[in-house]
PDB file of C-alpha atoms in Angstrom:
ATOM      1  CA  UNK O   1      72.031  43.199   5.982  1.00 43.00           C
ATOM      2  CA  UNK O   2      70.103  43.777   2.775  1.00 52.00           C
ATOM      3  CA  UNK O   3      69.324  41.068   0.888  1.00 52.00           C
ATOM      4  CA  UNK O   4      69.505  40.497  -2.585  1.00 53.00           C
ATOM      5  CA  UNK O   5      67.597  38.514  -4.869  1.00 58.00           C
ATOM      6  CA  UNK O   6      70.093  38.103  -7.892  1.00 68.00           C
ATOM      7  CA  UNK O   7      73.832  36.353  -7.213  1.00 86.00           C
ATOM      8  CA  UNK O   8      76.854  37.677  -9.346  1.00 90.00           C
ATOM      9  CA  UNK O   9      79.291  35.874 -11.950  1.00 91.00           C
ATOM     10  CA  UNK O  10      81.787  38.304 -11.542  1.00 93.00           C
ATOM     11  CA  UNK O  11      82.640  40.877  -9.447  1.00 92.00           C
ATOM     12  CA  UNK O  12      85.160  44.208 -10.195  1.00 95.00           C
ATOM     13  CA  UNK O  13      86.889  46.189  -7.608  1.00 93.00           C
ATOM     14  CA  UNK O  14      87.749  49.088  -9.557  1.00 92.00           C
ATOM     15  CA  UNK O  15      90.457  49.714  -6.424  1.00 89.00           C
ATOM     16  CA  UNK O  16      90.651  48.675  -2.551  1.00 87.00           C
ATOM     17  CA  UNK O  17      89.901  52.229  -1.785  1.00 85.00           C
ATOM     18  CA  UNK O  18      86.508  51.728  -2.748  1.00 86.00           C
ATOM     19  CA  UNK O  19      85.925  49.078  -0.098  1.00 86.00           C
ATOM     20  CA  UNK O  20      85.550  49.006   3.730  1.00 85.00           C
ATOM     21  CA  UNK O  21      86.866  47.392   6.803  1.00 78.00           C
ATOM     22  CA  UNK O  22      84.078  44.768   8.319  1.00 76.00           C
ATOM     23  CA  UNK O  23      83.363  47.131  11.441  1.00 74.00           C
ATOM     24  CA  UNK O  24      83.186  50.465   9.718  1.00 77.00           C
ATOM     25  CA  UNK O  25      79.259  49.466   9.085  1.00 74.00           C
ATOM     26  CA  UNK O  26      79.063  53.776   8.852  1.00 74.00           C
ATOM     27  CA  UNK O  27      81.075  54.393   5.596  1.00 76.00           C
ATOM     28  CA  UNK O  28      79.081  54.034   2.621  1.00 77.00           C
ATOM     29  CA  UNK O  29      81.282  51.482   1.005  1.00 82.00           C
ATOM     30  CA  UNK O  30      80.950  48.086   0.291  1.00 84.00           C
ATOM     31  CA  UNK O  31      82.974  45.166   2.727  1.00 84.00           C
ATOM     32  CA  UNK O  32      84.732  42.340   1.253  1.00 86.00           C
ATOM     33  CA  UNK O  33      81.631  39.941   3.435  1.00 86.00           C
ATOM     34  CA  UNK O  34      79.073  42.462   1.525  1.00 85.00           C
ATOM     35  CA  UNK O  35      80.577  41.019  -1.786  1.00 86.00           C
ATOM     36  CA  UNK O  36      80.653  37.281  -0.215  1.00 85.00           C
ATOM     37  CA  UNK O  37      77.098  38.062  -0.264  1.00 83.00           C
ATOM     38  CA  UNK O  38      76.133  38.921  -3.415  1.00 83.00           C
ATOM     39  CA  UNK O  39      78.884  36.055  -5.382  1.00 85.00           C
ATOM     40  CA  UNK O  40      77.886  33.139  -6.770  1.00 84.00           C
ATOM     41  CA  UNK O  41      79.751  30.320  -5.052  1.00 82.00           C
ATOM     42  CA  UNK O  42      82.342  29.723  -8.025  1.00 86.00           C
ATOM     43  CA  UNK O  43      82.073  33.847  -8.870  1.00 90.00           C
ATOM     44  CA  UNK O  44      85.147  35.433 -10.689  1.00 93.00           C
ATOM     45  CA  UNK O  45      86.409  38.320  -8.382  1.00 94.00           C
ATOM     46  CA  UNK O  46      88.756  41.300 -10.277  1.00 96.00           C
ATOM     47  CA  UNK O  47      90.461  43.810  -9.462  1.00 96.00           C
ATOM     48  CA  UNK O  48      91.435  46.662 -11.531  1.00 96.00           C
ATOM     49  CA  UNK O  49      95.094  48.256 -11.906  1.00 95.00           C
ATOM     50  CA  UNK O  50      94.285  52.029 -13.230  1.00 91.00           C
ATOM     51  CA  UNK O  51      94.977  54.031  -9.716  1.00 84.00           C
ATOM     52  CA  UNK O  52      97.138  54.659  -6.766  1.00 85.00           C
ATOM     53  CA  UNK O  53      97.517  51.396  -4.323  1.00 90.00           C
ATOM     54  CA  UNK O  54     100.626  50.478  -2.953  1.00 90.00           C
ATOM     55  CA  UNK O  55     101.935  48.236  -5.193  1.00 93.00           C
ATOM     56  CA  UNK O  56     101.650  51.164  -8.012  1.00 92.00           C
ATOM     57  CA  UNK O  57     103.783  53.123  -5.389  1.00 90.00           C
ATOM     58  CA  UNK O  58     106.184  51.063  -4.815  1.00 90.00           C
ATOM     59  CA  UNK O  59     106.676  51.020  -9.106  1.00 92.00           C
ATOM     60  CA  UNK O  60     106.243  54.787  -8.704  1.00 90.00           C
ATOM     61  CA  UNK O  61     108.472  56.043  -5.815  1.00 89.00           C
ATOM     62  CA  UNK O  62     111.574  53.829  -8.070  1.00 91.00           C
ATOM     63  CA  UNK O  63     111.051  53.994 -11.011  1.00 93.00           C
ATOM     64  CA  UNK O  64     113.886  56.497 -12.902  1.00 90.00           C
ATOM     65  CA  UNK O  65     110.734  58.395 -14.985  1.00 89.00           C
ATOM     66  CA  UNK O  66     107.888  58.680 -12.463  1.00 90.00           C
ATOM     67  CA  UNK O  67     109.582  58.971  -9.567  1.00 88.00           C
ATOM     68  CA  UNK O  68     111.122  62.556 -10.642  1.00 83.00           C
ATOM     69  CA  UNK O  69     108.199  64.081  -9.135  1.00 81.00           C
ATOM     70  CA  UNK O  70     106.712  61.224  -7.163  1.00 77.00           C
ATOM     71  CA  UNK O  71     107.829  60.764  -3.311  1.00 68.00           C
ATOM     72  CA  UNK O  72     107.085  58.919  -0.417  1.00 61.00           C
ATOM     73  CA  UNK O  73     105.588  61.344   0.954  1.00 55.00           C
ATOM     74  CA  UNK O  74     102.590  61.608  -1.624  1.00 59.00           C
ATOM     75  CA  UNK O  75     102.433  58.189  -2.376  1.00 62.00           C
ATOM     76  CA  UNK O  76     101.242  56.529   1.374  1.00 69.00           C
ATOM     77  CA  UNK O  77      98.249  54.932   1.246  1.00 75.00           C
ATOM     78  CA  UNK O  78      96.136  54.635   4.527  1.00 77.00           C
ATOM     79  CA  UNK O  79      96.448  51.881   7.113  1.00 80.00           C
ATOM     80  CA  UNK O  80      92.438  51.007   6.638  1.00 78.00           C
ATOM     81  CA  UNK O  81      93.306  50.656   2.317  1.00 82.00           C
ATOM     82  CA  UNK O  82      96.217  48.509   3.135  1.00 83.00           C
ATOM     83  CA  UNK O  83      94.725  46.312   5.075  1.00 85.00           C
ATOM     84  CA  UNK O  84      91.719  45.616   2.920  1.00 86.00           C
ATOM     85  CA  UNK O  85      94.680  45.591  -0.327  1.00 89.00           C
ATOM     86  CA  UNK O  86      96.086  42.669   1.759  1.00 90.00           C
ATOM     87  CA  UNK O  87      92.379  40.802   2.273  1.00 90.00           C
ATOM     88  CA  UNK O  88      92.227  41.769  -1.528  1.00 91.00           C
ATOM     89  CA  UNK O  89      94.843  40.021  -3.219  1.00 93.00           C
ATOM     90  CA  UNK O  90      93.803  36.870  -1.524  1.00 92.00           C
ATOM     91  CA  UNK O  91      90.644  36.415  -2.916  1.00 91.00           C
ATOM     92  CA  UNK O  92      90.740  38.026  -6.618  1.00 94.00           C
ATOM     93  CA  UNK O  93      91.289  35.456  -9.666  1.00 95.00           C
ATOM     94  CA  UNK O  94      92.624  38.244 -11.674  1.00 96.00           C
ATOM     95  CA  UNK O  95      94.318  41.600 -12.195  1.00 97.00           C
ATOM     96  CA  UNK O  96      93.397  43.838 -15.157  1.00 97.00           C
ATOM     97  CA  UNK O  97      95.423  46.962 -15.840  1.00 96.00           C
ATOM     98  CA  UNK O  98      94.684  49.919 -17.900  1.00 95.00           C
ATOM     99  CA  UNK O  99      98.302  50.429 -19.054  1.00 95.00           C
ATOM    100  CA  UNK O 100     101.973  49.993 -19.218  1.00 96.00           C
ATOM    101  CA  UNK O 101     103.270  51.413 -15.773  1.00 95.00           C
ATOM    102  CA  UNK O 102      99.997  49.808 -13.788  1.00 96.00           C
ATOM    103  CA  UNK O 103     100.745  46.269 -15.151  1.00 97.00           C
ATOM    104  CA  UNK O 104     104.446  46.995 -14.795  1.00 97.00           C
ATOM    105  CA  UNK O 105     104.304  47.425 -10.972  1.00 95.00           C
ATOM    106  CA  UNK O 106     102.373  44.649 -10.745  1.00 96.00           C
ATOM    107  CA  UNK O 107     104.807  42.248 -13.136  1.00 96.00           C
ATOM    108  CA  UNK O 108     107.606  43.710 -10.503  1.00 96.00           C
ATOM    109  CA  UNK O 109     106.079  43.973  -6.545  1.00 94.00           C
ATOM    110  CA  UNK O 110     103.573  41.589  -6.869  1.00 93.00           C
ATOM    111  CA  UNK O 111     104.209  38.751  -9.444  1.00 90.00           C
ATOM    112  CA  UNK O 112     102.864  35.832  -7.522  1.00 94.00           C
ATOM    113  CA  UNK O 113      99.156  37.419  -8.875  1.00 95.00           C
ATOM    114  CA  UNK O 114      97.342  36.284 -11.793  1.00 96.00           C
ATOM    115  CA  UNK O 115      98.206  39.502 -13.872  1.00 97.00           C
ATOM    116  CA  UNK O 116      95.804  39.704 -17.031  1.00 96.00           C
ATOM    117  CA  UNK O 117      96.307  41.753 -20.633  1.00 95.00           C
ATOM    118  CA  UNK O 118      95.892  45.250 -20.417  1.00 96.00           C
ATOM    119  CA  UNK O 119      92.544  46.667 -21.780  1.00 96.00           C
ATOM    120  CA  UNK O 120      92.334  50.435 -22.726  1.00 94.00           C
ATOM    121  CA  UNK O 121      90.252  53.546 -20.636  1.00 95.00           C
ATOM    122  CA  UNK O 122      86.973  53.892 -21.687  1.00 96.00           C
ATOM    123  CA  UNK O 123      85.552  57.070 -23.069  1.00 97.00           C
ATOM    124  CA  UNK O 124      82.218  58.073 -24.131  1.00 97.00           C
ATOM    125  CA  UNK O 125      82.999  59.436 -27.613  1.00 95.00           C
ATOM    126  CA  UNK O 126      79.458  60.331 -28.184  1.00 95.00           C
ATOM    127  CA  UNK O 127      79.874  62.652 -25.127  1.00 96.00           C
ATOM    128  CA  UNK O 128      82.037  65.381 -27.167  1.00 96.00           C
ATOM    129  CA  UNK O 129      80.674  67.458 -29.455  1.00 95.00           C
ATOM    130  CA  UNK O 130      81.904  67.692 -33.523  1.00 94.00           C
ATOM    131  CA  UNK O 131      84.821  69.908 -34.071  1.00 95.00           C
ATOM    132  CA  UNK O 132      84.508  72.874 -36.556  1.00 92.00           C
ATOM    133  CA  UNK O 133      87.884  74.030 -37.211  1.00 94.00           C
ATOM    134  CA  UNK O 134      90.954  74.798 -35.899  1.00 96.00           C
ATOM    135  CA  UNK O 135      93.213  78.050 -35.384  1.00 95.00           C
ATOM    136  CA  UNK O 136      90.532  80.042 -34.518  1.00 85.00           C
ATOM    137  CA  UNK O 137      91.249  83.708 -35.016  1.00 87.00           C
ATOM    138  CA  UNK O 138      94.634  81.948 -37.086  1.00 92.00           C
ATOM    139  CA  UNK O 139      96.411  81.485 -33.934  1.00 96.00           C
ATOM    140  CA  UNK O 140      97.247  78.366 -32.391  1.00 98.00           C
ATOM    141  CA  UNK O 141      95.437  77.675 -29.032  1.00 97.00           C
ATOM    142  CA  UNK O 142      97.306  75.645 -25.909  1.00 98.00           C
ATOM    143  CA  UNK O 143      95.763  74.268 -23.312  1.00 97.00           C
ATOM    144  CA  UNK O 144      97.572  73.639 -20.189  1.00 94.00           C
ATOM    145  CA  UNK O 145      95.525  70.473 -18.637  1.00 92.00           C
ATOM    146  CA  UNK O 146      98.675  69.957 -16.271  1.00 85.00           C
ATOM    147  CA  UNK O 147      97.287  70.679 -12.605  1.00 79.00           C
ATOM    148  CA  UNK O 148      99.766  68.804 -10.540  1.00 78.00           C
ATOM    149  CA  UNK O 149     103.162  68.228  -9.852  1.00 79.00           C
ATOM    150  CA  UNK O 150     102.393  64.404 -10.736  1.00 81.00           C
ATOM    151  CA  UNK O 151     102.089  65.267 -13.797  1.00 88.00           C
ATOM    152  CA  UNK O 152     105.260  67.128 -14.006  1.00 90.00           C
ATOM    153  CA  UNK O 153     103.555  70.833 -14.382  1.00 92.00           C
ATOM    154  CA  UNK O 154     107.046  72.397 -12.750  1.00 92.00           C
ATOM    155  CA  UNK O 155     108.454  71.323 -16.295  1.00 95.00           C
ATOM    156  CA  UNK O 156     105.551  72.151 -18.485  1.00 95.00           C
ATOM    157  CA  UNK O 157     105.567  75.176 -16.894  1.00 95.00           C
ATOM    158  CA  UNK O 158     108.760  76.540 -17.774  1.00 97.00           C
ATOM    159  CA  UNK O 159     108.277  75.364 -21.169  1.00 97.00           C
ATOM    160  CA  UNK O 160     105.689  77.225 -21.730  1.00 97.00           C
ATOM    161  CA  UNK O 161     106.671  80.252 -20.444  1.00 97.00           C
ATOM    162  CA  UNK O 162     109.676  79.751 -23.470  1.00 98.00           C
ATOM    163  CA  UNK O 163     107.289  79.004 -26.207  1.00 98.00           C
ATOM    164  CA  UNK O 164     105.309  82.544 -24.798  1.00 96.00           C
ATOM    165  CA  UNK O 165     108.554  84.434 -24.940  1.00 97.00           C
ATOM    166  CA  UNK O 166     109.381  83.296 -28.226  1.00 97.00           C
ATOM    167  CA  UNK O 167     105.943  83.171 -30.089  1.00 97.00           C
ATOM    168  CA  UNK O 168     103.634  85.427 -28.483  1.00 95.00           C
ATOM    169  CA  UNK O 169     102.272  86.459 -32.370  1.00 95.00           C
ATOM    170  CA  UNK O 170     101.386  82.521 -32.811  1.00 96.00           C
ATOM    171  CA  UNK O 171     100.124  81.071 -30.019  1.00 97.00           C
ATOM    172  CA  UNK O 172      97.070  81.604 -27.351  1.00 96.00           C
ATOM    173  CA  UNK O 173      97.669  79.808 -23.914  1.00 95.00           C
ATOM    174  CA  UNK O 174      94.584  79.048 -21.865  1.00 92.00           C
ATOM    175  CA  UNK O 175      94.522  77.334 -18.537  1.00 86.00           C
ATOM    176  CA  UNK O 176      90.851  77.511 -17.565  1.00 86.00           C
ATOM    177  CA  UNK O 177      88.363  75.204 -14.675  1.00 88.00           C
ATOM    178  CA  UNK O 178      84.944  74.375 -16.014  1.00 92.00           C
ATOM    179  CA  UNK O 179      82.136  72.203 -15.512  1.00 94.00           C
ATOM    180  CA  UNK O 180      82.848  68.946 -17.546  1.00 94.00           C
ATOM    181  CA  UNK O 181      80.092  69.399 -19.915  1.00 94.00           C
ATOM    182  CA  UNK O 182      81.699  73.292 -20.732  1.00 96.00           C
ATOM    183  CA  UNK O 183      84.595  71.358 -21.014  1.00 96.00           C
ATOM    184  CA  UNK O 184      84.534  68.896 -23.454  1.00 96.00           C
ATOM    185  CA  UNK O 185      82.873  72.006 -26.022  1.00 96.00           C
ATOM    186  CA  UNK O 186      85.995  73.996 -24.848  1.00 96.00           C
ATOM    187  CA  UNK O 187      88.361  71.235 -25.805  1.00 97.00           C
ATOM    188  CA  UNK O 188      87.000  71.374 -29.406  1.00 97.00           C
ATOM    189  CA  UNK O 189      88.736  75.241 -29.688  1.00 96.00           C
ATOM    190  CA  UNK O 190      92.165  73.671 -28.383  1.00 97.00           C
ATOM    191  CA  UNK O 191      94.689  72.288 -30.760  1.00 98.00           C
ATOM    192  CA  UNK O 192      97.608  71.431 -28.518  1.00 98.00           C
ATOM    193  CA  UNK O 193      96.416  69.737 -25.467  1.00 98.00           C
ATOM    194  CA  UNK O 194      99.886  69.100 -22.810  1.00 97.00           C
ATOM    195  CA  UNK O 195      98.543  66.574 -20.792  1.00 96.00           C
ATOM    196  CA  UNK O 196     101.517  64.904 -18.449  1.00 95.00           C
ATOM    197  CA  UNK O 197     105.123  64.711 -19.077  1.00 95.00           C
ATOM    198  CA  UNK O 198     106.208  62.027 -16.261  1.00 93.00           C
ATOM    199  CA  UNK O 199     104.143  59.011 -16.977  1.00 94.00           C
ATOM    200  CA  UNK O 200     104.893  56.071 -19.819  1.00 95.00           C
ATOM    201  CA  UNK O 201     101.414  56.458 -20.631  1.00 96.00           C
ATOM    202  CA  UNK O 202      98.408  58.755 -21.544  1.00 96.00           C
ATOM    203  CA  UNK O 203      94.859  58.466 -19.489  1.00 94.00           C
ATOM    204  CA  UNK O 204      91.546  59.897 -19.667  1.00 95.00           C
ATOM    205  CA  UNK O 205      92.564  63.819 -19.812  1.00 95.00           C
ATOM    206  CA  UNK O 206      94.307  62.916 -22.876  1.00 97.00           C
ATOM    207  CA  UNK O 207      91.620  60.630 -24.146  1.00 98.00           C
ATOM    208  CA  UNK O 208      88.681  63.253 -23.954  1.00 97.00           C
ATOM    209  CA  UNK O 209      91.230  65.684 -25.706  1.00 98.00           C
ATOM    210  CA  UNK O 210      92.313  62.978 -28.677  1.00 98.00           C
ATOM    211  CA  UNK O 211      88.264  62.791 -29.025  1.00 98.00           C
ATOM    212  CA  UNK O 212      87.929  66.540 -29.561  1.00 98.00           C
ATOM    213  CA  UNK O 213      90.532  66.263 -32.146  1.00 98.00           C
ATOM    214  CA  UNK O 214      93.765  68.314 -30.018  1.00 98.00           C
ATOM    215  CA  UNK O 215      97.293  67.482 -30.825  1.00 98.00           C
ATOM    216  CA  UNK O 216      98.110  65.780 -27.461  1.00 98.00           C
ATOM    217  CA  UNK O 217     101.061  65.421 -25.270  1.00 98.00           C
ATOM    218  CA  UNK O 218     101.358  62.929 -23.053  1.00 97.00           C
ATOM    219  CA  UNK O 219     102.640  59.640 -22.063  1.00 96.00           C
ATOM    220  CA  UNK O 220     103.603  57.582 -25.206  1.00 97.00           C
ATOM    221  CA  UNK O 221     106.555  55.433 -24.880  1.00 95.00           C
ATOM    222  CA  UNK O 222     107.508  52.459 -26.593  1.00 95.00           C
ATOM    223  CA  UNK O 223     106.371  50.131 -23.594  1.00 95.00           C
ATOM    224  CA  UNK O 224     103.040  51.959 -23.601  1.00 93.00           C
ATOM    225  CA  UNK O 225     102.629  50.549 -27.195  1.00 94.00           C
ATOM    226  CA  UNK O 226     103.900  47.072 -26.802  1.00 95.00           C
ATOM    227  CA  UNK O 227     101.215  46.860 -23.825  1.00 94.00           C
ATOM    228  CA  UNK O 228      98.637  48.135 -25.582  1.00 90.00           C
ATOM    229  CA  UNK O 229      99.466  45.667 -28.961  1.00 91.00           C
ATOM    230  CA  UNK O 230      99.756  48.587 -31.439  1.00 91.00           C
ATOM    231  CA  UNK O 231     101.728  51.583 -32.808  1.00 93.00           C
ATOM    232  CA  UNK O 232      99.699  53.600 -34.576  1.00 94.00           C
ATOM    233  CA  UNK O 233      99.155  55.936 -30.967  1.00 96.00           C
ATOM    234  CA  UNK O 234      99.205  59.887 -32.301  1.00 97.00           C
ATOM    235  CA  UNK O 235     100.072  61.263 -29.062  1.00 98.00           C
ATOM    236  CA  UNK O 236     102.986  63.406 -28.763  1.00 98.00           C
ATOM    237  CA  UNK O 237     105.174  61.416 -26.172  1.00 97.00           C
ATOM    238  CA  UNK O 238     107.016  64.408 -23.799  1.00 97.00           C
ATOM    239  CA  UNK O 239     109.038  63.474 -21.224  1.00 95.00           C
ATOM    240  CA  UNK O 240     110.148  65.970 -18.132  1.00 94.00           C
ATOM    241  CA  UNK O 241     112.835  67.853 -19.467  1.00 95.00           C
ATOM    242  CA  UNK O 242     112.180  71.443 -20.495  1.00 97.00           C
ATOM    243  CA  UNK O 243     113.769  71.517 -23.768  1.00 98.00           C
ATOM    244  CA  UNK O 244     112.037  68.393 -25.440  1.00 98.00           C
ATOM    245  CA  UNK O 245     108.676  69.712 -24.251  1.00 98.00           C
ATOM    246  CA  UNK O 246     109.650  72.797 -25.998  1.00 98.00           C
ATOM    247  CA  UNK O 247     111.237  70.879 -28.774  1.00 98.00           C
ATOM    248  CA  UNK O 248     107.865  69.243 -29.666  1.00 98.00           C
ATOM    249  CA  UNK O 249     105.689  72.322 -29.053  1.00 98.00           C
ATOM    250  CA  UNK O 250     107.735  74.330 -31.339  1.00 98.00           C
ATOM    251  CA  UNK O 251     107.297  71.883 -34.360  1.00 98.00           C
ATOM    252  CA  UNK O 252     103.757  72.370 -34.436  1.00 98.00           C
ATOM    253  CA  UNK O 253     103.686  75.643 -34.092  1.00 98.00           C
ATOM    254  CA  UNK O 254     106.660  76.023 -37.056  1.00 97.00           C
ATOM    255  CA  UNK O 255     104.611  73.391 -38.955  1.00 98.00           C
ATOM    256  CA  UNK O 256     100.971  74.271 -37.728  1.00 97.00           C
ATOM    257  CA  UNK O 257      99.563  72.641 -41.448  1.00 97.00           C
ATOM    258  CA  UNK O 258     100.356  69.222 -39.094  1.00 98.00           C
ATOM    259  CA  UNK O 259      97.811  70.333 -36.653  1.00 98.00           C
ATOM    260  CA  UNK O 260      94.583  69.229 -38.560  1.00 97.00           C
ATOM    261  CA  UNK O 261      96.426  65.901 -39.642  1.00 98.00           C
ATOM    262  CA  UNK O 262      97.087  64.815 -36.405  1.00 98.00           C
ATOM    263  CA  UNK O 263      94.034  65.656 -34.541  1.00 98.00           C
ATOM    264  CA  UNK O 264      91.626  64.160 -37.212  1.00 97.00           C
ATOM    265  CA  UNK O 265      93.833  61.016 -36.771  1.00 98.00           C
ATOM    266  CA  UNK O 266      93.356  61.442 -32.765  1.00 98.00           C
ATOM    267  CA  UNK O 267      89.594  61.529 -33.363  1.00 98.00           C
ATOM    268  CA  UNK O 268      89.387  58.203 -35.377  1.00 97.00           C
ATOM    269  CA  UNK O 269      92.208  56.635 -32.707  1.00 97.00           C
ATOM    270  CA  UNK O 270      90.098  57.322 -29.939  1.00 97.00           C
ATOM    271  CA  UNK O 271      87.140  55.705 -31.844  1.00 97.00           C
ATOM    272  CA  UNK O 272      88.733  52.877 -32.191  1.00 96.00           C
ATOM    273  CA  UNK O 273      90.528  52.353 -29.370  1.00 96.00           C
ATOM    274  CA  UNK O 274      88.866  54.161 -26.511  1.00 97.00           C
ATOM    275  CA  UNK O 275      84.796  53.320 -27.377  1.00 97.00           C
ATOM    276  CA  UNK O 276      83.630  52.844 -24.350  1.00 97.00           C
ATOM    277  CA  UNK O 277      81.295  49.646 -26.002  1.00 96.00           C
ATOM    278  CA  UNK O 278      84.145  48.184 -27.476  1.00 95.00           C
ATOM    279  CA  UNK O 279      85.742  48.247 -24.231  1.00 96.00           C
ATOM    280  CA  UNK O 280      82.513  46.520 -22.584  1.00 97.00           C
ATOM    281  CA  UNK O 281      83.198  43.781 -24.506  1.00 97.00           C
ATOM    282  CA  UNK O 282      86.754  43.214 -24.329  1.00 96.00           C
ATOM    283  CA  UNK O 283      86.088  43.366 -19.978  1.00 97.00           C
ATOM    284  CA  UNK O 284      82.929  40.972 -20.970  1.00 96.00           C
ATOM    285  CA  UNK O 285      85.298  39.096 -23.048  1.00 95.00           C
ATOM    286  CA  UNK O 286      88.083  38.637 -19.799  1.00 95.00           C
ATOM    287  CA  UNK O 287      85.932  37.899 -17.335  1.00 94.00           C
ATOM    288  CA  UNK O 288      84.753  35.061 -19.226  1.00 91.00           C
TER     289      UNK O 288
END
């Protein structure tokens, strides 16, 4: 056992994946005894709500909105994670989700938790470069960021393919793979950035894309705002029906002036929100 010369206040398990069973001294992972080892003896221990565990998939597999692409099937967690979840919950002070639907789940399956405010997804905004125009070539460039049937790409898809059919002379549509540096330069050419259409809420695809200045669509319901404490969110909420997607595409591409408005006002929302020093503090500021 290494050992270490400095104790912890506070300790963050981003999620119970992350962690090991005692005897499985081969996985490089830390074990709930490796943390006993580095804590304080009146340490704060927390554990973050922002990925899959099973109490987020038992909100999931339910829930009317999610669970239209989201199945049993795809939402088991191993027998090694659940057993560690279970040591888990018994020892955290504290559960901080990201968004909405995390803290949901938890508010629902597992209530007896101490279930803390949400605080936003950091981002480094620094990390994406300064946008130089948009319309390049005076055509409007879409980005389809939906990879999987999570995210409800069967009904992006088909939307899309409609938008095509009826505005070929308008639009480009671009579904590339590149390194993430390439990336976040590529997102600064993309004005509509489709994101998700299942979830309440938007994450970090959307995020990078709001700090590049896109129009995004994405998760943005009512509940995403109350959790978050604010309405001023510029992200295109979409849900998984075809014709809405289409609906909301369609207006920007009819109305393509709104473009610039509302991706300027995603740069300065992510800047606010999303910082990823402002979000130190607020964490800093919790686990306090």
């Amino acid at each position: 056992i290494k050992v270490y010369k400095d104790f912890f206040d506070v300790i963050f398990i981003i999620n119970s994946s992350f962690l090991r069973g005692k005897s499985c001294k081969t996985m490089p992972l830390f074990s709930l005894e490796d943390i006993g080892l580095v804590s304080k003896k009146n340490a704060k221990i927390f554990l973050s709500a922002c990925g899959g565990d099973s109490v987020y998939y038992q909100f999931a597999t339910v829930d009317p909105r999610i669970s239209t692409t989201f199945t049993h099937q795809n939402s088991k967690i191993s027998n090694r994670v659940a057993a560690i979840e279970k040591n888990v919950f018994k020892i955290i002070n504290g559960i901080i989700p990201m968004s909405y639907q995390y803290a949901q789940a938890y508010r629902l399956y597992a209530k007896d938790l101490n279930i803390l405010p949400s605080i936003h997804l950091p981002f480094d905004i620094s990390s994406v470069p300064d946008r130089k125009s948009y319309m390049k070539d005076g055509k409007i460039v879409i980005f389809n960021a939906a990879l999987r049937p999570k995210k409800g790409i069967v009904y992006i898809d088909k939307a899309l393919e409609i938008i095509k059919e009826n505005y070929s002379d308008k639009i480009v549509i671009k579904d590339v793979r590149l390194p993430y540096d390439e990336y976040l330069r590529f997102l600064t050419t993309v004005d509509l950035f489709i994101d998700l259409c299942v979830d309440y809420d938007y994450g970090m695809s959307a995020i990078s894309a709001m700090a590049a200045g896109c129009v995004v669509f994405s998760g943005n319901e009512p509940e995403t705002q109350k959790e978050l404490g604010h309405y001023d969110v510029p992200v295109v909420g979409i849900s998984p029906q075809v014709q809405d997607i289409v609906d909301k595409i369609e207006y920007y591409i009819i109305n393509p002036e709104q473009i610039e408005i509302i991706g300027r006002r995603s740069i300065a929302y992510a800047k606010k929100y999303h910082n990823c020093k402002t979000i130190a503090e607020q964490y800093l500021k919790t686990f306090r």
